[in-house]
XYZ file of N, CA and C in Angstrom:
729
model
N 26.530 50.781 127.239
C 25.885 50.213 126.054
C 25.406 51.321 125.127
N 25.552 50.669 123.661
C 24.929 52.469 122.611
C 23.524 51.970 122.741
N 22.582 52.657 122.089
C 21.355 52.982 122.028
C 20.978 51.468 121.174
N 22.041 51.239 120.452
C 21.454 50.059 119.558
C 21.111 49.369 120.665
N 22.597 48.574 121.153
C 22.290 47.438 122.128
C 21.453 47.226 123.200
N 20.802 49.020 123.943
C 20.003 48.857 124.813
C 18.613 48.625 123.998
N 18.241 49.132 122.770
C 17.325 47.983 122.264
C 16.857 46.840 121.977
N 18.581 46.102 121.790
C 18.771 44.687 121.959
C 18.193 44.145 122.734
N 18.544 44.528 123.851
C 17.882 44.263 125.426
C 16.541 44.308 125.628
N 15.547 45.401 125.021
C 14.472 45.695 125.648
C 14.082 44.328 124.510
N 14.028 44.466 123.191
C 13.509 42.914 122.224
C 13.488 41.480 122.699
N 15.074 41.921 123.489
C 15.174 40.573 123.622
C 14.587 39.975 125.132
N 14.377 41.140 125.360
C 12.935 40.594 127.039
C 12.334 40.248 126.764
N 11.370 41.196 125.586
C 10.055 41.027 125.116
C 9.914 39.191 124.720
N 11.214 38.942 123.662
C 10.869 37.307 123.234
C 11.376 36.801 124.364
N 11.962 36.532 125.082
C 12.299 35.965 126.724
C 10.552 36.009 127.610
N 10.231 36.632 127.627
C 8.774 36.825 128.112
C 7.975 36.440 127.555
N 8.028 36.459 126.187
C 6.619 35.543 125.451
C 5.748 36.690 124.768
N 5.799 37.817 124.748
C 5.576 39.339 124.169
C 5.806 38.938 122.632
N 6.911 37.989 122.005
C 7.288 38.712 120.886
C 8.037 37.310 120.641
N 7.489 36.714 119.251
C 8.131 35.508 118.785
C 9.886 35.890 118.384
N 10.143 34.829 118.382
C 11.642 35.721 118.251
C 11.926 35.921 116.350
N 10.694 35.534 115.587
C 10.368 35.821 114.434
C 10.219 37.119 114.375
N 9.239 37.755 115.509
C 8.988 39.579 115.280
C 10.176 39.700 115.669
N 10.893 39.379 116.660
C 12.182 39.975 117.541
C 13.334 40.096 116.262
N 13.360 39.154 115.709
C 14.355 39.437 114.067
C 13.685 40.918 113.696
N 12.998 41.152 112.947
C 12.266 42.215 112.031
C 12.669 43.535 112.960
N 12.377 43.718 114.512
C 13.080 44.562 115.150
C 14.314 45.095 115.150
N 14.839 44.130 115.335
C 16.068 43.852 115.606
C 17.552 44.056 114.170
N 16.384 44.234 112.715
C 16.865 44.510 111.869
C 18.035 42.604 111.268
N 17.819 41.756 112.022
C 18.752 40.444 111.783
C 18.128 39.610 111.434
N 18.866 38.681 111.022
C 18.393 37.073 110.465
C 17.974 36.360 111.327
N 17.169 35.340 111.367
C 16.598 34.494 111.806
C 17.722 34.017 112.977
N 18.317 33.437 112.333
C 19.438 32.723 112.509
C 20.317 33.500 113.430
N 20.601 34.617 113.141
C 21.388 35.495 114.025
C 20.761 35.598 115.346
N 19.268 36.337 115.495
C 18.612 36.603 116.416
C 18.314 34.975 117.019
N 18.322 33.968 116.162
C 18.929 32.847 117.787
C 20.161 32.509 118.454
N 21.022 33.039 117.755
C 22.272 33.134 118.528
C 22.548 33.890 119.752
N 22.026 35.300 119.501
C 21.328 36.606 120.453
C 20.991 35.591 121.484
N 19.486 35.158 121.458
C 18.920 34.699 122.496
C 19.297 33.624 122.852
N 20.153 32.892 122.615
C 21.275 31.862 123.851
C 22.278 32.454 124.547
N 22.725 33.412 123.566
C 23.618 34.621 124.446
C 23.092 34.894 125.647
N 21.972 35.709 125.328
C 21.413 36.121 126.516
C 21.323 35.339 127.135
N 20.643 33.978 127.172
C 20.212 33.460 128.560
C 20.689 32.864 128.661
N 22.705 32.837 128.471
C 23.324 32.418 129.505
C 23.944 33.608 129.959
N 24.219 35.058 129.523
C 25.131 35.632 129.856
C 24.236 37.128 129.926
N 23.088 37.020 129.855
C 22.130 38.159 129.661
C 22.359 39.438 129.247
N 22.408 40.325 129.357
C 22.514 41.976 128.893
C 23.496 41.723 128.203
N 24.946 41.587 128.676
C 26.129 41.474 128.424
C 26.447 40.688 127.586
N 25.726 39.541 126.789
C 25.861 38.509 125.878
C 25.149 39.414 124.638
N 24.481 40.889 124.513
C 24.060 41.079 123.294
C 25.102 42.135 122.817
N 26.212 42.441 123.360
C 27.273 44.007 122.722
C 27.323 43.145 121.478
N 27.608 44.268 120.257
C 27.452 44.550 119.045
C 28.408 43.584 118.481
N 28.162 42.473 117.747
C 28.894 41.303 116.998
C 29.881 41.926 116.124
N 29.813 42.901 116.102
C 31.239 43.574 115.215
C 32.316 44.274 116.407
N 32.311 44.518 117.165
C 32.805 44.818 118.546
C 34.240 43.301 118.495
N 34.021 42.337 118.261
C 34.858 41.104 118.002
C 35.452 40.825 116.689
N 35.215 41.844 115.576
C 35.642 41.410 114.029
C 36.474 42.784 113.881
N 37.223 41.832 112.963
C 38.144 42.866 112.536
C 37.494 43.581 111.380
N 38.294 45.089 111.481
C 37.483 45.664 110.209
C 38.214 45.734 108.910
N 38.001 46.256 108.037
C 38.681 45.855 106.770
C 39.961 45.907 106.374
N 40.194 47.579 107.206
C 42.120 47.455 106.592
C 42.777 46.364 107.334
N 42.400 46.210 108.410
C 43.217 44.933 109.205
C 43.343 43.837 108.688
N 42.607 43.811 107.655
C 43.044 42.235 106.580
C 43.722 42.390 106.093
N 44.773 41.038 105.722
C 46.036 41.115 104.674
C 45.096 40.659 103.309
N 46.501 40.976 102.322
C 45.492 41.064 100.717
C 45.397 39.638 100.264
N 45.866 38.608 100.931
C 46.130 36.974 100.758
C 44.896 37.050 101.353
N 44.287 37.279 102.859
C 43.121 37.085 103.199
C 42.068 37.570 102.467
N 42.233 39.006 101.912
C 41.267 39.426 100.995
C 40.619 38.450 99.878
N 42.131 38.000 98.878
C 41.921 37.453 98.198
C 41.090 35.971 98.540
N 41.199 35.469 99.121
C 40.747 34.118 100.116
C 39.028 34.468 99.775
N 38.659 35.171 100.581
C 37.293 36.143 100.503
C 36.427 36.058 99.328
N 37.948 36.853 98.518
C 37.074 37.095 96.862
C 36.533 35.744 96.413
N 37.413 35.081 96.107
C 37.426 33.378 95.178
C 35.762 32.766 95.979
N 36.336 32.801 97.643
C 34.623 32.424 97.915
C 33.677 32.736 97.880
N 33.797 34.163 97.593
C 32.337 34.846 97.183
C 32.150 34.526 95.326
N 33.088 34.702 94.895
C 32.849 34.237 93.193
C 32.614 33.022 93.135
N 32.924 32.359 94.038
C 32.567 30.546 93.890
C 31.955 30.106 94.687
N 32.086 29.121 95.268
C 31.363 28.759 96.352
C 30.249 29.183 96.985
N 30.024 30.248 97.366
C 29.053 31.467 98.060
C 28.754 32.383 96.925
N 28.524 32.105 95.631
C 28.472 33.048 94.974
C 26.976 33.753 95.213
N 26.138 32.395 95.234
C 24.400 33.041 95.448
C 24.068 33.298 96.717
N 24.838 33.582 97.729
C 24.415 34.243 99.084
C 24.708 35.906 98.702
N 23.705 36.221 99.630
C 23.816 37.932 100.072
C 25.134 38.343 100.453
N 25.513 39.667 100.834
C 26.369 39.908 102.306
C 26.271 39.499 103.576
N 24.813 39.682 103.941
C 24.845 39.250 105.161
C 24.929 37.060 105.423
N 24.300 36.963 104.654
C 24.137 35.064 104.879
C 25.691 34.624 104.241
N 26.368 35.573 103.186
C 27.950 34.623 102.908
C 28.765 35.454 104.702
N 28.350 36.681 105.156
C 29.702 36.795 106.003
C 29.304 35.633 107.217
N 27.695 35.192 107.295
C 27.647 34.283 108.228
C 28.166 33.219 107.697
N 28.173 32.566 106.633
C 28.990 31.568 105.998
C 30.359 31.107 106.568
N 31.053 32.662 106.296
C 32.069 32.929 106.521
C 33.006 32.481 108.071
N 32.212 32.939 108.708
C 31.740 32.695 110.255
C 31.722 31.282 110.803
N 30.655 30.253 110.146
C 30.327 29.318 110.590
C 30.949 28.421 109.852
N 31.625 28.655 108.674
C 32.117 27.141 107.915
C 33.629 27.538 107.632
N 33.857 28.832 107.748
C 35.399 28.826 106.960
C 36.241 29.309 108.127
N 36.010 29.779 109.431
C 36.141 30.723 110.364
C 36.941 31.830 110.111
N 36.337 32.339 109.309
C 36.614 33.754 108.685
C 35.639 34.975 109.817
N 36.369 35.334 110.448
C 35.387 35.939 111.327
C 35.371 38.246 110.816
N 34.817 38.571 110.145
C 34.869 40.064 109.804
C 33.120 40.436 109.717
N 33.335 42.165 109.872
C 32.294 42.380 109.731
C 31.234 42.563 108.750
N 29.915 42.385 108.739
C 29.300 42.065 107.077
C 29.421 43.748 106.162
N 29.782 44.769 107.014
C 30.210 46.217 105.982
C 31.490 45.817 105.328
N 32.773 44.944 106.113
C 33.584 44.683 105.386
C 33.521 43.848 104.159
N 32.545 43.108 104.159
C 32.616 42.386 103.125
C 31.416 42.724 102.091
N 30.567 43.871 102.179
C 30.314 44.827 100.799
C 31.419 45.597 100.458
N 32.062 46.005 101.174
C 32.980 46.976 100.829
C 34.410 45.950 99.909
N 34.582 44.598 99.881
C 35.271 43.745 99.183
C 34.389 43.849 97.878
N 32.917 43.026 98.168
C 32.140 42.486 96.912
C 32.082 43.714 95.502
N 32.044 44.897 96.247
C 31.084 45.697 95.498
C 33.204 46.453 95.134
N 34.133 45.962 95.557
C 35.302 46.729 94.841
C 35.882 45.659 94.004
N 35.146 44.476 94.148
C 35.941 43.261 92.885
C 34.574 43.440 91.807
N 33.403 44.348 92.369
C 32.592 44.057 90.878
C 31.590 42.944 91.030
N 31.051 42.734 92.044
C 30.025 42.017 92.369
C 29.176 43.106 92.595
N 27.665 42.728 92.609
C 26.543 43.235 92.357
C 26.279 42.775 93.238
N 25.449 44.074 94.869
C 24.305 43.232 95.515
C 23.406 42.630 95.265
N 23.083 41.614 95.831
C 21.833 40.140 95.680
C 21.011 41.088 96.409
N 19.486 41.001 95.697
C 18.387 42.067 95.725
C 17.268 40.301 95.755
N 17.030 40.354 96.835
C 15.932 39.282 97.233
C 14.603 39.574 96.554
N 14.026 38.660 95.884
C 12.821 38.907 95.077
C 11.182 38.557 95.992
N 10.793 40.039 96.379
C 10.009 39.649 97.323
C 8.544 38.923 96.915
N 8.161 38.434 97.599
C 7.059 37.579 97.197
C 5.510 38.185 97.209
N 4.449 38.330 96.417
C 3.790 39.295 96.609
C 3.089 38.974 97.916
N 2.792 40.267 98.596
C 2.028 40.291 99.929
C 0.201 40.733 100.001
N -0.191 39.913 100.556
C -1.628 39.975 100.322
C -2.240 40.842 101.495
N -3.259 42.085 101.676
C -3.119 42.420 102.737
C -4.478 41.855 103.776
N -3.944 41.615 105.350
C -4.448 41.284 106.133
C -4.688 41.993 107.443
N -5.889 41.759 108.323
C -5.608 42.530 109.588
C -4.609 42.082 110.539
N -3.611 42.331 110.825
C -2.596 42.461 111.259
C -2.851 42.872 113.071
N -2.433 41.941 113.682
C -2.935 41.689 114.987
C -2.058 42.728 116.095
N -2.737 43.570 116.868
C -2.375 44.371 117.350
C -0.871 44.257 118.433
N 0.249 45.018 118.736
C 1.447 44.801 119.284
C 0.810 44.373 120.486
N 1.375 43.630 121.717
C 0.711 43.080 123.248
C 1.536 43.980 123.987
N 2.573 44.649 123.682
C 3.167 45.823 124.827
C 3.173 47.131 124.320
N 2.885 48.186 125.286
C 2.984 49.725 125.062
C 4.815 49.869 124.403
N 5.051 50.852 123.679
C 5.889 51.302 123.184
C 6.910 50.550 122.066
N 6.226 49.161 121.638
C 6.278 48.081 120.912
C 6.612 48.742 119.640
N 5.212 48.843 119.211
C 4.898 49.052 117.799
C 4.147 51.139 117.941
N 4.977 52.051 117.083
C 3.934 53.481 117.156
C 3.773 53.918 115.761
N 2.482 54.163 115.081
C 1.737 54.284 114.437
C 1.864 55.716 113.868
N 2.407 56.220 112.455
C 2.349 57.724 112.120
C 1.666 58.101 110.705
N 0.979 59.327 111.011
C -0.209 59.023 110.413
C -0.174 60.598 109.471
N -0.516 60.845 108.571
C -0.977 62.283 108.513
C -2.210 62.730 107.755
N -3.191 63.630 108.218
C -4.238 64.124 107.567
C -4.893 65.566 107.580
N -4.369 65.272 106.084
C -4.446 66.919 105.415
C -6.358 67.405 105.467
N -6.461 68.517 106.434
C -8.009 68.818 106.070
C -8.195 70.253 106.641
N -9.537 70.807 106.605
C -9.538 72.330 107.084
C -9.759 72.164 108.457
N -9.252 71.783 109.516
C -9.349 71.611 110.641
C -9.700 72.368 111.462
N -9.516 73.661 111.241
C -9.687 75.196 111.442
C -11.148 76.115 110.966
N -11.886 75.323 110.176
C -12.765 75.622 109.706
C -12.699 75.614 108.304
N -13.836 76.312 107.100
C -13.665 76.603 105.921
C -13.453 77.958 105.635
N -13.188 78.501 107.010
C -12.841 80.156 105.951
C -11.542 80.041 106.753
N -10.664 79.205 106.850
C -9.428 79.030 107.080
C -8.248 77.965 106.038
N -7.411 78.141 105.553
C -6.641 77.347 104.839
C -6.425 76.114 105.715
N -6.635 74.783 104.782
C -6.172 73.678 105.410
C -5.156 73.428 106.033
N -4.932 72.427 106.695
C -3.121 72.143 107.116
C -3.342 70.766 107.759
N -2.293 70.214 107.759
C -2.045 68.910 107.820
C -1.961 68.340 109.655
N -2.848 67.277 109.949
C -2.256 66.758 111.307
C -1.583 65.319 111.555
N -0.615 65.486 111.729
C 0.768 64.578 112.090
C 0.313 63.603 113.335
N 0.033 62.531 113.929
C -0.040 61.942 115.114
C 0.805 60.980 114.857
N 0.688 60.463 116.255
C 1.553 59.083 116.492
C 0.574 58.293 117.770
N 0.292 57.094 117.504
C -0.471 56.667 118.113
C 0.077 55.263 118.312
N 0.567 54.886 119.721
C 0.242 53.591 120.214
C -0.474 52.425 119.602
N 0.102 51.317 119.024
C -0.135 50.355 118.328
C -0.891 49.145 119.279
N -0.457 49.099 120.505
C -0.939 48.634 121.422
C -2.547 48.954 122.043
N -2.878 49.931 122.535
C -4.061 50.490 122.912
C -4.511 51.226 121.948
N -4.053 51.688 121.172
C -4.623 53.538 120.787
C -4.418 54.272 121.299
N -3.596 55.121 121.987
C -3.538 55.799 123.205
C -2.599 56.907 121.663
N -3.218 57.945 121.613
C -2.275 59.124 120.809
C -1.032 59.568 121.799
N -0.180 59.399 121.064
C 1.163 59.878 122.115
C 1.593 61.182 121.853
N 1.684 61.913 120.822
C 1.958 63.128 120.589
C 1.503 63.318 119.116
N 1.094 64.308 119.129
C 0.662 65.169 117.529
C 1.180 66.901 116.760
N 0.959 66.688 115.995
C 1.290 68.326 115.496
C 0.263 69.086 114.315
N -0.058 69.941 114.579
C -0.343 70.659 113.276
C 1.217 71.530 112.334
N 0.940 70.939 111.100
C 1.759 71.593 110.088
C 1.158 72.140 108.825
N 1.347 73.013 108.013
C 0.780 73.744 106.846
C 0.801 72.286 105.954
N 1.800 71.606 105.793
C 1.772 70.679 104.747
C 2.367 69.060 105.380
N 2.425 68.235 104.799
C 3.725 66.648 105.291
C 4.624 66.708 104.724
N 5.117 66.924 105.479
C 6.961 66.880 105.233
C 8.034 66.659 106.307
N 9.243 66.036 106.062
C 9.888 65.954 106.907
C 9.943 66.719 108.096
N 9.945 67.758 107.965
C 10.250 68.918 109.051
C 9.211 68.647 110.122
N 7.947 68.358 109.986
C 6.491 68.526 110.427
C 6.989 67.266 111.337
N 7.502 65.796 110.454
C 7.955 64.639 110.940
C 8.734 64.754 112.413
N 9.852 65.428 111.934
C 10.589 65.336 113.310
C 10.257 66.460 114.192
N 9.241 67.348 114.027
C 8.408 67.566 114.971
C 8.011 66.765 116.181
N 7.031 66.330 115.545
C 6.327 65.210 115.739
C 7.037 63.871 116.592
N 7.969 63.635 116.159
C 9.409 62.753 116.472
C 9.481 63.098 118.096
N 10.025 64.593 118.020
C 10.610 65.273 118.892
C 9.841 64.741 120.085
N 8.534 65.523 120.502
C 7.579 65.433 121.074
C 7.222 63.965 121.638
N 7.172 63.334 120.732
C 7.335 61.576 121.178
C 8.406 61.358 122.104
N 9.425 61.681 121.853
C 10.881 60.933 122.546
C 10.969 61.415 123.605
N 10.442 63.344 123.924
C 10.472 63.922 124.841
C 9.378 63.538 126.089
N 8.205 63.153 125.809
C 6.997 62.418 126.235
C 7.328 60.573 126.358
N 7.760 60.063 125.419
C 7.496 58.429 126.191
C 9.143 57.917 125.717
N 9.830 58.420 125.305
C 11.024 57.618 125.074
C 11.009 57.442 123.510
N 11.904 55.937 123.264
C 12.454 55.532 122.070
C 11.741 54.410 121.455
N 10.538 54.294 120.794
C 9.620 53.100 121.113
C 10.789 51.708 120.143
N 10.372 51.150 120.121
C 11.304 49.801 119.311
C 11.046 50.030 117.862
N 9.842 50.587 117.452
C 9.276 50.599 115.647
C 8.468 51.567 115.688
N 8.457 52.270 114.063
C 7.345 53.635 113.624
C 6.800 52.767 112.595
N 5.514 52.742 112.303
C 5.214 52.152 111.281
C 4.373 53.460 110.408
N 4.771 53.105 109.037
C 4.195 54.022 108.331
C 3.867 53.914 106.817
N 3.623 54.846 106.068
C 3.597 54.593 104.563
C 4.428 54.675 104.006
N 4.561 54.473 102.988
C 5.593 54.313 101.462
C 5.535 55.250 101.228
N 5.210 56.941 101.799
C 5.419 58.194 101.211
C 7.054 58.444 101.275
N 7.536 59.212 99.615
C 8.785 59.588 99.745
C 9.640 60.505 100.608
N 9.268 60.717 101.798
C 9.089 61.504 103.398
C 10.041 60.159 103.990
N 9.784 58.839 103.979
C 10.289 58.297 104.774
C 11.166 56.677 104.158
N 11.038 56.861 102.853
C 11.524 55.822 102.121
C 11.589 56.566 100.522
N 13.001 55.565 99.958
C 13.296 56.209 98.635
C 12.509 55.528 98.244
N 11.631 56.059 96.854
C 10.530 55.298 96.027
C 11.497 55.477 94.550
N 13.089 55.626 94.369
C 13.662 56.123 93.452
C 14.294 54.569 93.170
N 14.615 54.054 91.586
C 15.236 53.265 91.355
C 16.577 53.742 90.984
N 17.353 54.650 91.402
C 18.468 55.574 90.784
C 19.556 55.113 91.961
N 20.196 54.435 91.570
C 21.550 54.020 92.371
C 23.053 55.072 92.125
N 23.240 55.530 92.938
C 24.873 56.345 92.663
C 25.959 55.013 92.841
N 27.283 55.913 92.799
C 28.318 54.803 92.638
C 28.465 54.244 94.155
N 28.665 55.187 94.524
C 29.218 54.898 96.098
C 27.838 54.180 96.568
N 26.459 54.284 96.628
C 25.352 53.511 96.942
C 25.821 52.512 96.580
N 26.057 51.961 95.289
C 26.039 50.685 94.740
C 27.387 49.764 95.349
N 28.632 50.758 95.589
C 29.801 50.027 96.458
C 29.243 49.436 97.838
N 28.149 50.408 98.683
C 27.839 49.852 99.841
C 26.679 48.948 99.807
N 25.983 48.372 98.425
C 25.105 47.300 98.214
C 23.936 48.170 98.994
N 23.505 49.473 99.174
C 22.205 49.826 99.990
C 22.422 51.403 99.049
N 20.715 51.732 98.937
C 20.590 53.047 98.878
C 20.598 53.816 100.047
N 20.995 54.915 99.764
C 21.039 55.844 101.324
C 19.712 56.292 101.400
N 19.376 56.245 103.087
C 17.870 56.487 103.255
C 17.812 57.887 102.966
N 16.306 58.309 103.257
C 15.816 59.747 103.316
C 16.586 60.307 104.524
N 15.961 61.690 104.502
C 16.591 62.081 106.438
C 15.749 61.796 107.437
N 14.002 61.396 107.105
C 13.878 61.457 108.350
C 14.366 59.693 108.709
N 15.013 58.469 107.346
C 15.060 57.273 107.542
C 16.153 57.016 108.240
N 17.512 58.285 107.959
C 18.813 57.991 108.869
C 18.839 58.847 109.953
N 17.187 58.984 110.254
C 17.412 59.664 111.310
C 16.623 58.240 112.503
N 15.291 57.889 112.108
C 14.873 56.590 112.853
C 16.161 55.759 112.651
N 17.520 55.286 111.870
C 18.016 54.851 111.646
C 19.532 55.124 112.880
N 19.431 56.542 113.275
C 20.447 56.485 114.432
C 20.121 56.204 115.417
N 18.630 56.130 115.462
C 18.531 56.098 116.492
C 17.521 54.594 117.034
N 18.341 53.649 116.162
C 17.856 51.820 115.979
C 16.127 51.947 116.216
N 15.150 52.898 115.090
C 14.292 52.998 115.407
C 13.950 52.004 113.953
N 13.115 51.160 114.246
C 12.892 50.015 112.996
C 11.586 50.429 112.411
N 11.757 50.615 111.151
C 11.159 51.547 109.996
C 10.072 50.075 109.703
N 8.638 50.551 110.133
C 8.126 49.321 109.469
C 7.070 49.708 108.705
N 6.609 49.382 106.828
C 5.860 49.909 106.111
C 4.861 49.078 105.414
């Protein structure tokens, strides 16, 4: 199994156990509602082995003929015009049995000249937010710039990561400043000490998310901006970016 799917697994205990509505288990899990209940009938009839990677069964793009392509296009310009990528390839899936993967079908939308559907989020009000119920759930990254060293010493910044569950600090760093580098420090030390937790939660600093409205071409063909490094880096390693 890759690293994704053995995360699959550990989520999908957690909502099997009662740890984790299978509402959080989506948001983990990076899927739709809808998807992540398909997951969990998988599993519990066919367990571990019912979650390998739903594209593992789809064909990928050159393997389509251009009659099928075309098939594709017309339903995404018509029919499915106001679904996403991901809710038309489930479309696709469940009503037309068009079975491909949802990269194949940005990589159609965005070469006939369709524009990704950009969901209009709803404003969020903020609340205390109820603590994760398992260790390595939810980990917490933090940074604070101060003279830690004293005042006849130059400031520098401390990096932690702290357990969302207890509080329990899992690893920390001192760095001169915040910045990536300091990050996967910090990273390092975690993975080497407790593993791969399921989520980092953090701020909207441009360290770990683009705050840029500047789309390139090739971004805009794959309907996503490309993350930062330290985002395709939680990103290889199915670590779910939560802000």
């Amino acid at each position: 199994m890759s690293i994704k799917e053995l995360q699959r697994v550990r989520v999908m205990e957690q909502v099997m156990g009662g740890g984790l509505s299978l509402v959080e288990g989506s948001g983990y899990l990076g899927l739709s509602y809808r998807q992540s209940k398909r997951l969990k009938a998988s599993y519990s009839i066919r367990g571990p082995v019912g979650l390998i990677h739903d594209n593992r069964g789809r064909r990928p793009g050159n393997a389509l003929s251009e009659s099928e392509k075309e098939i594709i296009m017309n339903l995404s310009s018509g029919k499915y015009a106001n679904t996403n990528d991901s809710h038309f390839t489930e479309m696709l899936e469940e009503r037309e049995g068009i079975n491909v993967s949802r990269e194949t079908i940005r990589r159609i939308r965005r070469s006939s000249g369709q524009k990704p559907k950009r969901r209009r989020r709803p404003v969020k009000h903020r609340s205390r937010r109820p603590r994760k119920a398992s260790q390595g759930m939810l980990v917490q990254w933090d940074g604070s710039p101060h003279k830690w060293f004293g005042d006849d010493q130059p400031p520098c910044c401390l990096l932690d990561a702290i357990d969302d569950a207890d509080s329990k600090l899992l690893a920390a760093v001192f760095v001169p400043v915040e910045n990536s580098e300091g990050y996967l420090r910090l990273l390092s030390r975690l993975l080497i000490r407790h593993g791969i937790p399921m989520a980092i939660y953090h701020d909207r600093h441009s360290i770990f998310v683009r705050t840029d409205d500047l789309w390139t071409i090739e971004e805009q063909m794959q309907g996503r901006q490309y993350p930062t490094h330290i985002g395709r880096v939680l990103e290889d390693l199915n670590i779910c970016s939560v802000q």
